Coordinates of C-alpha atoms in Angstrom, one line a residue:
Chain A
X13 CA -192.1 -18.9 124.5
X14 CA -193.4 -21.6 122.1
X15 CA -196.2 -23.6 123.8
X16 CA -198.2 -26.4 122.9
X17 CA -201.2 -27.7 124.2
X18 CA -203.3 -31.2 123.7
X19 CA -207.1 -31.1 124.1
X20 CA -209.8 -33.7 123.2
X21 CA -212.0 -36.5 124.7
X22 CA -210.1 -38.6 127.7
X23 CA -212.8 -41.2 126.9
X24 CA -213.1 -43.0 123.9
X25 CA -215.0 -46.5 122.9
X26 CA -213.4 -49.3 121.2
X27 CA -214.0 -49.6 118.2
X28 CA -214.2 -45.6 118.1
X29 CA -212.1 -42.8 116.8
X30 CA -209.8 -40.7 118.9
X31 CA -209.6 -37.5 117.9
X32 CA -207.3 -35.0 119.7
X33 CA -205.9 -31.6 118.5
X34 CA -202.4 -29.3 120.0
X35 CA -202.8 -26.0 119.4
X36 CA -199.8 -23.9 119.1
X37 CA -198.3 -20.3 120.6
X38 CA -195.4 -18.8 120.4
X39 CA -194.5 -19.8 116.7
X40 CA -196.2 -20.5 113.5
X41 CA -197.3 -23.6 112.5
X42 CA -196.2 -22.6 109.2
X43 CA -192.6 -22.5 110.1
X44 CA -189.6 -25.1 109.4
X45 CA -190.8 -27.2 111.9
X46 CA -192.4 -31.3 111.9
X47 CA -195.6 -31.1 114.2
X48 CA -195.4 -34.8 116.0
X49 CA -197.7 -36.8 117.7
X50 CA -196.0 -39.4 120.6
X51 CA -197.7 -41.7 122.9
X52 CA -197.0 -43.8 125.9
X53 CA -199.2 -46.4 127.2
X54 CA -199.4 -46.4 131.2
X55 CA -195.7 -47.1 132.3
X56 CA -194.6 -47.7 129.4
X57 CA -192.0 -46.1 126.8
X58 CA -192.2 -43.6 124.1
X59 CA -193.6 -44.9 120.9
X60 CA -193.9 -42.4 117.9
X61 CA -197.1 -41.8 115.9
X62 CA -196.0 -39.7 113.2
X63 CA -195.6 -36.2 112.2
X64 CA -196.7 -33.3 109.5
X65 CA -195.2 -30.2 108.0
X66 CA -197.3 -27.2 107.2
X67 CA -197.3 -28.2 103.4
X68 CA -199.4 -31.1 104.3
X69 CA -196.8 -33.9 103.8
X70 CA -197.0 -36.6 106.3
X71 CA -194.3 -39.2 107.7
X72 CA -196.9 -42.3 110.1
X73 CA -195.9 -45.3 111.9
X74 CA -196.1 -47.8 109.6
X75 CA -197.5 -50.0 112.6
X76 CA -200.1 -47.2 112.6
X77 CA -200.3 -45.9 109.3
X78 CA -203.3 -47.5 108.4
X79 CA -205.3 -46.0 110.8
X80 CA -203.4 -42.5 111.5
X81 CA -204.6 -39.5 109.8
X82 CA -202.4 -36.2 110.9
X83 CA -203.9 -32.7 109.4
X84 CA -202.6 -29.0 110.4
X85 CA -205.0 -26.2 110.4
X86 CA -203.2 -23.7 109.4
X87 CA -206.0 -21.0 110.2
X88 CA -206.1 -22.0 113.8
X89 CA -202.1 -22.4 113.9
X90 CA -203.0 -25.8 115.3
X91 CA -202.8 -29.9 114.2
X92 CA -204.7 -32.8 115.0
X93 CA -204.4 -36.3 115.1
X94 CA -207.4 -38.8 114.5
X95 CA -206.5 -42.7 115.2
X96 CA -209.6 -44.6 113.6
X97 CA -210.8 -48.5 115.1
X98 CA -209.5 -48.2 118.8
X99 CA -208.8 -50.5 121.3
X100 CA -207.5 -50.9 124.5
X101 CA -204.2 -51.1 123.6
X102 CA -204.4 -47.4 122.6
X103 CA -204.6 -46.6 125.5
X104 CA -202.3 -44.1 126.5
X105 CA -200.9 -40.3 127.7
X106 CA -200.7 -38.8 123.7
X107 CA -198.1 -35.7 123.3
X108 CA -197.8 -33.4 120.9
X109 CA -194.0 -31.9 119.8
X110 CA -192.4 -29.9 117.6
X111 CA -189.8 -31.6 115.4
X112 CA -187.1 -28.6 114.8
X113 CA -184.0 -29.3 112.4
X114 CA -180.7 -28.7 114.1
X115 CA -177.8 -29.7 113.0
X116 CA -179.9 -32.0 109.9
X117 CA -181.3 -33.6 112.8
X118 CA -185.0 -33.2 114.3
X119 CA -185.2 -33.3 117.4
X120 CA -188.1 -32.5 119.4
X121 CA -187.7 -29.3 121.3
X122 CA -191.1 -28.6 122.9
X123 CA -193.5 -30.8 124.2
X124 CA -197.0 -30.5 125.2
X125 CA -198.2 -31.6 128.4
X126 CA -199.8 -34.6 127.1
X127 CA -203.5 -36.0 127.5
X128 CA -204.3 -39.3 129.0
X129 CA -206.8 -41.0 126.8
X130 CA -208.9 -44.2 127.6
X131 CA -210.5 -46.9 125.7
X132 CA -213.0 -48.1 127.7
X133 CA -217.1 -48.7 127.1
Chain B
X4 CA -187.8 -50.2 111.8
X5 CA -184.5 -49.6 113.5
X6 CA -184.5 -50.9 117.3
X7 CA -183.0 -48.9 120.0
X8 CA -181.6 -50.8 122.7
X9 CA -180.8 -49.1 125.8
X10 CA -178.9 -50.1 128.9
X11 CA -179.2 -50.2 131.6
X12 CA -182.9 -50.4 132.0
X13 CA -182.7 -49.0 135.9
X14 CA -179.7 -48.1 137.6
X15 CA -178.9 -46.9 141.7
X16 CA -176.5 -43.9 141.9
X17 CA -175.9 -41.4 144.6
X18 CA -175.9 -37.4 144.6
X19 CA -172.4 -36.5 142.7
X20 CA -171.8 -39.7 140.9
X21 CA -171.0 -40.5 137.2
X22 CA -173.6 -41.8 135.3
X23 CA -173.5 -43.3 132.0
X24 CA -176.2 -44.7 130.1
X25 CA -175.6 -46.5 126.6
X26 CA -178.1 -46.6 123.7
X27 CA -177.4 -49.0 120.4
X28 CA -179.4 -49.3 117.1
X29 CA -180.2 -51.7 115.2
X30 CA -178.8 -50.0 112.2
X31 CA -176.7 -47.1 111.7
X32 CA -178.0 -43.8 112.0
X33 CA -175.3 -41.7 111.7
X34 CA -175.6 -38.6 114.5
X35 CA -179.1 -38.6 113.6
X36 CA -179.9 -39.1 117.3
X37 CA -181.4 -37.6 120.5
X38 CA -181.5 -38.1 124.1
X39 CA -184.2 -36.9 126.7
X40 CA -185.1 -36.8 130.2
X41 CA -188.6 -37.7 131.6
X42 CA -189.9 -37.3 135.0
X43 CA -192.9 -38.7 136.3
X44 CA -196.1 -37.0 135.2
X45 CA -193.9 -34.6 133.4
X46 CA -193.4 -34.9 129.2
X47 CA -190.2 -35.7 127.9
X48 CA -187.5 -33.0 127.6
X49 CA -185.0 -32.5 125.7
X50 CA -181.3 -32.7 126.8
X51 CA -178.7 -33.4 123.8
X52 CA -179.4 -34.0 119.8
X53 CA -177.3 -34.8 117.2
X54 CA -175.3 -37.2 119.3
X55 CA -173.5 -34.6 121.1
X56 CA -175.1 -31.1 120.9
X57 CA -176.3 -29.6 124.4
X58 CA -180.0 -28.3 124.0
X59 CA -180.2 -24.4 125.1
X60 CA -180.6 -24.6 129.2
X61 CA -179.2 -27.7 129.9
X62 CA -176.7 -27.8 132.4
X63 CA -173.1 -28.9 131.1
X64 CA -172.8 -31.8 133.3
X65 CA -174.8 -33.5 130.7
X66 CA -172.8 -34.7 127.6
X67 CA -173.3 -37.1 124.8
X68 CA -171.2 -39.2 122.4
X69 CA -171.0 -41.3 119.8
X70 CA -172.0 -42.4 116.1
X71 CA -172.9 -45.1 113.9
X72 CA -175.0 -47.1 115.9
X73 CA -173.6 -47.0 119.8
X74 CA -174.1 -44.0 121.5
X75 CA -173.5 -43.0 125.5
X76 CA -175.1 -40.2 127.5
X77 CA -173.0 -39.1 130.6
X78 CA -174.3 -37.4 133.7
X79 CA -170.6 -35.7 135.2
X80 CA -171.9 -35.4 138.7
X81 CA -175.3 -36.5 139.3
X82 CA -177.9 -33.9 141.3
X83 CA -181.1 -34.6 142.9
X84 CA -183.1 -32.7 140.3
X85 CA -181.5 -35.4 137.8
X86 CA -183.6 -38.4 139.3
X87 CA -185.6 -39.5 136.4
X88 CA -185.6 -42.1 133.1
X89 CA -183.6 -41.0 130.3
X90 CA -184.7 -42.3 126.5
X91 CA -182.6 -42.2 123.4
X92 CA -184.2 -42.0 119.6
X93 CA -183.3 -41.8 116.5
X94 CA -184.2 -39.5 113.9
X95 CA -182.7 -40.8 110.7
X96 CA -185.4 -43.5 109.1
X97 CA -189.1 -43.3 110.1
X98 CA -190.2 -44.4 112.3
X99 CA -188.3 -42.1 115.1
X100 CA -187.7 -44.8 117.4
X101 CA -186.9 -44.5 121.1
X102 CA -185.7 -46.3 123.4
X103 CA -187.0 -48.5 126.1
X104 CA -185.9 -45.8 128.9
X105 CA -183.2 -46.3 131.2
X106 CA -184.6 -45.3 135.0
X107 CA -182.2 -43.5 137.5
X108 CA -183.1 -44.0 140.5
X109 CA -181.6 -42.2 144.2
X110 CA -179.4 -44.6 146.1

């Protein structure tokens, strides 16, 4: 069964970086898969972050992009997102997926549990 | 970025009902498109993708439809476990947007 798991600080300071990994099980990161990061602020919707394949090619919210970096490690069959110059408004429950084609289409099939994060001093 | 527009935001519906929920974007997107289910604390699941494909364990009552840019998710015969917010995205141009979330709540 293909899990995924988020782990990192809760806690971050504005201004800060946020720096969270999902390690995988189950299935290699180096398969045909997109490794995604999605967020939702408190009671809010789904916004997408971005995603990353194993061959290092990225796809990031242009809204994001310029402070988005998403890396896989493909030793630790894991991938990480770092969001540089946070605010509050980053505040948010942060998931991790897996982006799978079917059909041509990629949707995403598992889901981590996701981890609230807070920007806060 | 293409918009996803869903409606209706929040809807009452009793145990056995028909539900549909409709989705539209800004821009075509082909069957490039995806519906989940959400329940609170829970992540997202997902329930169809390419417009109309049933994910693997997802009861039939679920169905989806269309193309282009208007699509429609139909619940046959609502259950209790099916209480929850339903989101629509689109996975032709990136940014994958979602929807806003349409909330279906017990009458």
């Amino acid at each position: 069964q293909v899990q995924l798991r988020e782990s990192g600080p809760g806690l971050v300071k504005p201004s800060g970086t946020l720096s969270l990994t999902c390690g995988v099980s189950g299935a290699s990161i180096s398969n045909d898969n997109w490794w995604t990061w999605v967020r939702q602020s408190p009671g809010k919707g789904l916004e997408w972050i971005g995603e990353t394949y194993h061959s290092g090619t990225s796809h990031l919210n242009p809204s994001l992009k310029s402070r988005v970096i998403i890396l896989v490690d493909k030793s630790q069959n894991q991938f990480s997102l770092n969001l540089t110059s946070v605010t509050a408004a980053d505040t948010a429950v942060y998931y991790c997926a897996r982006g799978t084609v079917l059909r041509g289409v990629r949707p995403l099939d598992y889901w981590g549990h996701g981890t609230l994060v807070t920007v806060s001093s | 970025d293409i918009q996803m527009t869903q409606s209706p935001s929040s809807l009452s519906a009793s145990v056995g009902d028909r539900v549909t929920i409709t989705c539209r974007a800004s821009q075509r997107v082909s069957t490039y498109f995806n519906w989940y289910q959400q329940k609170p604390g829970k992540a997202p699941e997902l329930l169809i993708y390419a417009a109309s494909s049933l994910q693997n364990g997802v009861p039939s009552r679920f169905s989806g439809s269309g193309s282009g840019t208007d699509f429609t998710l139909t619940i046959s015969s609502l259950q209790p476990e099916d209480f929850a917010t339903y989101y629509c995205q689109q996975s032709y141009s990136v940014p994958f947007t979602f929807g806003g979330g349409t909330k279906v709540e017990i009458k």
